[in-house]
Short mmCIF file of C-alpha atoms in Angstrom, two decimals:
data_model
loop_
_atom_site.label_atom_id
_atom_site.label_comp_id
_atom_site.label_asym_id
_atom_site.label_seq_id
_atom_site.Cartn_x
_atom_site.Cartn_y
_atom_site.Cartn_z
CA MET A 1 0.06 -0.13 0.00
CA ILE A 2 1.25 3.41 -0.94
CA ASP A 3 0.81 6.30 1.41
CA THR A 4 -0.48 9.76 -0.05
CA LEU A 5 1.54 12.64 1.33
CA THR A 6 -0.14 15.73 2.43
CA LYS A 7 0.78 19.03 1.04
CA ARG A 8 2.78 19.86 4.21
CA GLU A 9 4.67 16.58 4.18
CA THR A 10 5.42 16.95 0.44
CA ALA A 11 6.67 20.45 1.05
CA HIS A 12 8.72 19.42 4.01
CA GLY A 13 10.10 16.45 2.13
CA LEU A 14 11.23 18.49 -0.93
CA ALA A 15 12.78 21.13 1.31
CA SER A 16 14.76 18.49 2.98
CA LEU A 17 15.82 16.89 -0.33
CA PHE A 18 16.98 20.27 -1.55
CA ALA A 19 19.03 21.02 1.67
CA VAL A 20 20.64 17.59 1.51
CA LEU A 21 21.80 18.22 -2.12
CA THR A 22 22.83 21.69 -1.35
CA VAL A 23 25.26 20.31 1.33
CA ILE A 24 26.73 17.70 -1.24
CA GLN A 25 27.11 20.62 -3.71
CA HIS A 26 28.87 22.84 -1.25
CA ASN A 27 31.33 20.18 -0.43
CA ASP A 28 32.32 19.76 -4.17
CA ILE A 29 31.65 16.04 -4.51
CA THR A 30 29.40 13.91 -6.72
CA ALA A 31 26.19 12.28 -5.53
CA THR A 32 28.00 8.87 -5.81
CA SER A 33 30.78 9.96 -3.74
CA ALA A 34 28.25 11.11 -1.17
CA GLN A 35 26.73 7.62 -1.41
CA ALA A 36 29.99 5.88 -0.62
CA VAL A 37 30.57 8.32 2.34
CA ILE A 38 27.05 7.45 3.73
CA LEU A 39 27.64 3.73 3.18
CA ALA A 40 30.95 4.10 5.38
CA ALA A 41 28.97 5.97 7.98
CA ALA A 42 26.29 3.28 8.20
CA GLY A 43 28.92 0.53 8.67
CA THR A 44 30.99 2.24 11.20
CA VAL A 45 28.57 3.85 13.65
CA ASP A 46 28.29 0.64 15.56
CA THR A 47 31.69 1.15 17.27
CA ASP A 48 31.36 -2.35 19.04
CA ASN A 49 31.20 -4.20 15.82
CA PRO A 50 32.35 -1.87 13.07
CA ARG A 51 32.40 -2.92 9.53
CA PRO A 52 34.79 -0.49 7.51
CA ALA A 53 33.53 0.16 3.90
CA SER A 54 35.55 -1.90 1.36
CA PRO A 55 35.38 -1.14 -2.34
CA SER A 56 33.67 -4.59 -2.97
CA ASP A 57 30.90 -3.62 -0.57
CA VAL A 58 30.41 -0.23 -2.12
CA ALA A 59 30.66 -1.34 -5.62
CA LYS A 60 27.85 -4.06 -4.84
CA SER A 61 25.59 -1.51 -3.25
CA LEU A 62 26.13 1.12 -5.92
CA GLY A 63 26.01 -1.26 -8.92
CA MET A 64 29.39 -0.14 -10.16
CA SER A 65 32.50 -1.92 -11.31
CA LEU A 66 35.08 -2.84 -8.48
CA SER A 67 37.77 -0.99 -10.35
CA ALA A 68 35.66 2.29 -10.65
CA VAL A 69 34.92 2.11 -6.98
CA THR A 70 38.47 1.37 -6.02
CA ARG A 71 39.62 4.54 -7.70
CA LEU A 72 36.76 6.54 -6.23
CA MET A 73 37.55 5.62 -2.58
CA ALA A 74 41.19 6.14 -3.06
CA LYS A 75 40.36 9.73 -4.35
CA LEU A 76 38.08 10.38 -1.44
CA ALA A 77 40.94 9.15 0.97
CA ASP A 78 43.29 11.71 -0.54
CA PRO A 79 44.58 13.80 2.18
CA ASP A 80 45.34 16.58 -0.30
CA GLY A 81 41.88 16.26 -1.95
CA ALA A 82 38.36 15.26 -0.47
CA ALA A 83 40.09 13.56 2.57
CA LEU A 84 36.75 12.20 3.75
CA PHE A 85 38.08 8.63 4.12
CA GLU A 86 41.14 7.20 5.65
CA PRO A 87 42.22 3.42 5.06
CA VAL A 88 42.54 0.92 7.86
CA PRO A 89 43.87 -2.54 7.71
CA ALA A 90 41.32 -5.37 8.05
CA PRO A 91 41.37 -7.45 11.24
CA ILE A 92 42.71 -10.90 11.42
CA GLY A 93 40.85 -13.00 8.80
CA GLY A 94 39.13 -9.96 7.34
CA ARG A 95 39.48 -8.13 4.24
CA SER A 96 42.73 -6.60 2.94
CA GLU A 97 41.68 -3.03 3.57
CA GLY A 98 38.66 -0.78 4.30
CA TYR A 99 37.78 2.77 4.96
CA VAL A 100 36.53 4.74 7.68
CA LEU A 101 35.53 8.48 8.07
CA THR A 102 37.94 11.13 8.82
CA LYS A 103 36.87 14.03 10.93
CA LYS A 104 35.87 15.90 7.79
CA GLY A 105 33.90 12.89 6.67
CA ARG A 106 32.05 12.85 9.99
CA ASP A 107 31.43 16.54 9.77
CA PHE A 108 30.05 15.97 6.32
CA ILE A 109 27.62 13.40 7.53
CA ALA A 110 26.44 15.72 10.44
CA ALA A 111 25.75 18.17 7.87
CA LEU A 112 23.73 15.95 5.85
CA LEU A 113 21.56 14.80 8.86
CA SER A 114 21.07 18.31 10.05
CA ALA A 115 19.76 19.16 6.52
CA LEU A 116 17.58 16.17 6.46
CA ASN A 117 16.18 17.09 9.85
CA GLY A 118 15.97 20.73 9.36
CA ARG A 119 17.88 21.48 12.50
CA PRO A 120 21.39 21.15 13.73
CA VAL A 121 21.91 17.67 15.04
CA ASP A 122 24.85 15.63 16.47
CA TRP A 123 25.25 11.83 15.95
CA PRO A 124 26.95 8.95 17.56
CA GLN A 125 30.77 8.88 17.19
CA THR A 126 31.87 6.60 14.21
CA HIS A 127 34.70 4.25 14.32
CA SER A 128 37.92 5.99 13.51
CA VAL A 129 41.66 4.89 12.73
CA THR A 130 42.62 5.74 16.14
CA THR A 131 40.24 3.35 17.59
CA PHE A 132 40.13 0.56 14.95
CA SER A 133 42.93 -1.31 16.61
CA GLN A 134 40.57 -2.09 19.46
CA THR A 135 38.27 -4.04 17.23
CA LYS A 136 37.98 -7.63 18.04
CA ASP A 137 39.28 -9.97 15.53
CA SER A 138 37.03 -11.00 12.69
CA ASP A 139 36.83 -14.62 13.71
CA GLY A 140 33.54 -15.35 15.20
CA VAL A 141 32.04 -12.01 13.95
CA VAL A 142 28.61 -12.72 12.10
CA LYS A 143 28.65 -12.50 8.30
CA LEU A 144 25.53 -12.71 6.30
CA ARG A 145 24.97 -13.52 2.56
CA ARG A 146 21.92 -11.76 1.02
CA VAL A 147 20.04 -14.34 -1.08
CA ARG A 148 17.22 -12.05 -2.22
CA GLU A 149 15.13 -9.06 -1.10
CA ASP A 150 11.65 -7.75 -1.74
CA PRO A 151 11.68 -3.85 -1.17
CA GLU A 152 7.90 -3.62 -1.59
CA ALA A 153 7.34 -6.10 1.38
CA ASN A 154 10.28 -4.98 3.37
CA THR A 155 11.87 -8.36 3.32
CA VAL A 156 15.30 -9.90 2.99
CA VAL A 157 16.36 -13.56 2.89
CA VAL A 158 19.88 -14.18 4.13
CA THR A 159 22.07 -17.10 4.87
CA PRO A 160 23.28 -18.88 7.21
CA ALA A 161 20.06 -18.83 9.05
CA GLU A 162 21.58 -19.43 12.34
CA ALA A 163 23.82 -16.40 12.10
CA ALA A 164 20.78 -14.22 11.50
CA LEU A 165 19.30 -15.60 14.76
CA SER A 166 22.45 -14.92 16.74
CA ASP A 167 22.53 -12.56 19.74
CA GLU A 168 25.04 -10.27 18.06
CA VAL A 169 22.49 -9.46 15.27
CA GLY A 170 19.63 -9.37 17.72
CA GLU A 171 21.37 -6.89 19.90
CA TRP A 172 22.26 -4.71 17.01
CA ALA A 173 18.70 -4.73 15.76
CA ASN A 174 17.55 -3.74 19.20
CA GLU A 175 19.89 -0.68 19.27
CA PHE A 176 19.62 0.49 15.69
CA LEU A 177 16.39 -0.46 14.18
CA SER A 178 12.83 1.08 14.83
CA GLU A 179 11.79 -2.56 15.59
CA LYS A 180 13.48 -5.94 15.51
CA PRO A 181 12.49 -7.85 12.31
CA ILE A 182 10.29 -11.02 12.39
CA ILE A 183 12.37 -13.81 11.27
CA ASN A 184 11.21 -17.02 9.84
CA VAL A 185 13.63 -19.82 8.83
CA THR A 186 12.85 -21.58 5.49
CA LYS A 187 14.83 -23.94 3.21
CA GLU A 188 16.02 -20.87 1.40
CA GLY A 189 17.46 -19.23 4.57
CA ALA A 190 16.31 -16.81 7.15
CA VAL A 191 13.53 -14.58 6.01
CA LEU A 192 13.59 -11.17 7.80
CA LYS A 193 10.57 -8.90 7.78
CA PHE A 194 11.11 -5.47 8.60
CA SER A 195 8.81 -2.65 9.98
CA THR A 196 10.14 -0.03 7.41
CA ALA A 197 12.12 0.14 4.36
CA SER A 198 14.94 2.13 6.01
CA ASP A 199 15.30 -0.64 8.57
CA ALA A 200 15.76 -3.14 5.85
CA MET A 201 18.23 -1.01 3.83
CA TYR A 202 20.33 -0.36 7.05
CA PHE A 203 20.36 -4.05 7.79
CA VAL A 204 21.68 -4.99 4.42
CA LEU A 205 24.26 -2.17 4.51
CA ARG A 206 25.54 -3.48 7.86
CA TRP A 207 25.38 -7.17 7.65
CA CYS A 208 25.37 -8.22 3.97
#
């Protein structure tokens, strides 16, 4: 079912979109670059179990080639350029390299959130290079594979099912989602039903 916005809601939404795009324009980066920074923020705001953004993750989310995204993220990490990212080594058993936000990158996200909310806002500290060494080894950290998703129904199917039912995923959902998803286990995997589209999107960004 599609909701019909009121005139007031429509005006507010358009104003928020315009404000967000203005922030991106003033920072002299492309919309694609902004998406990459947002993905990095989504993965590292959970400082207990951070997931630094890797080129492969971002390429998959944006539907771009790995080589193009690798060049993009290196450009965003250039200290003499955008300086929104800085690289970090992967934990033991993890990927070769990932990216976290610099102070400038975190300030950029704060500006986007302020524009979206129509008022100055603060947001939780993301994981940074200086604290990344405190991350626990990746052995035992939950990793999920997305089998399929249905955006209209706010459902995502992932494997392995037992990992989706883990305490780690449940505790994260309690803290970061509006409601915990309803989970049913089928032959295909764990079917997660989310209360909102944004919850489903955030889950995929964080775990898949």
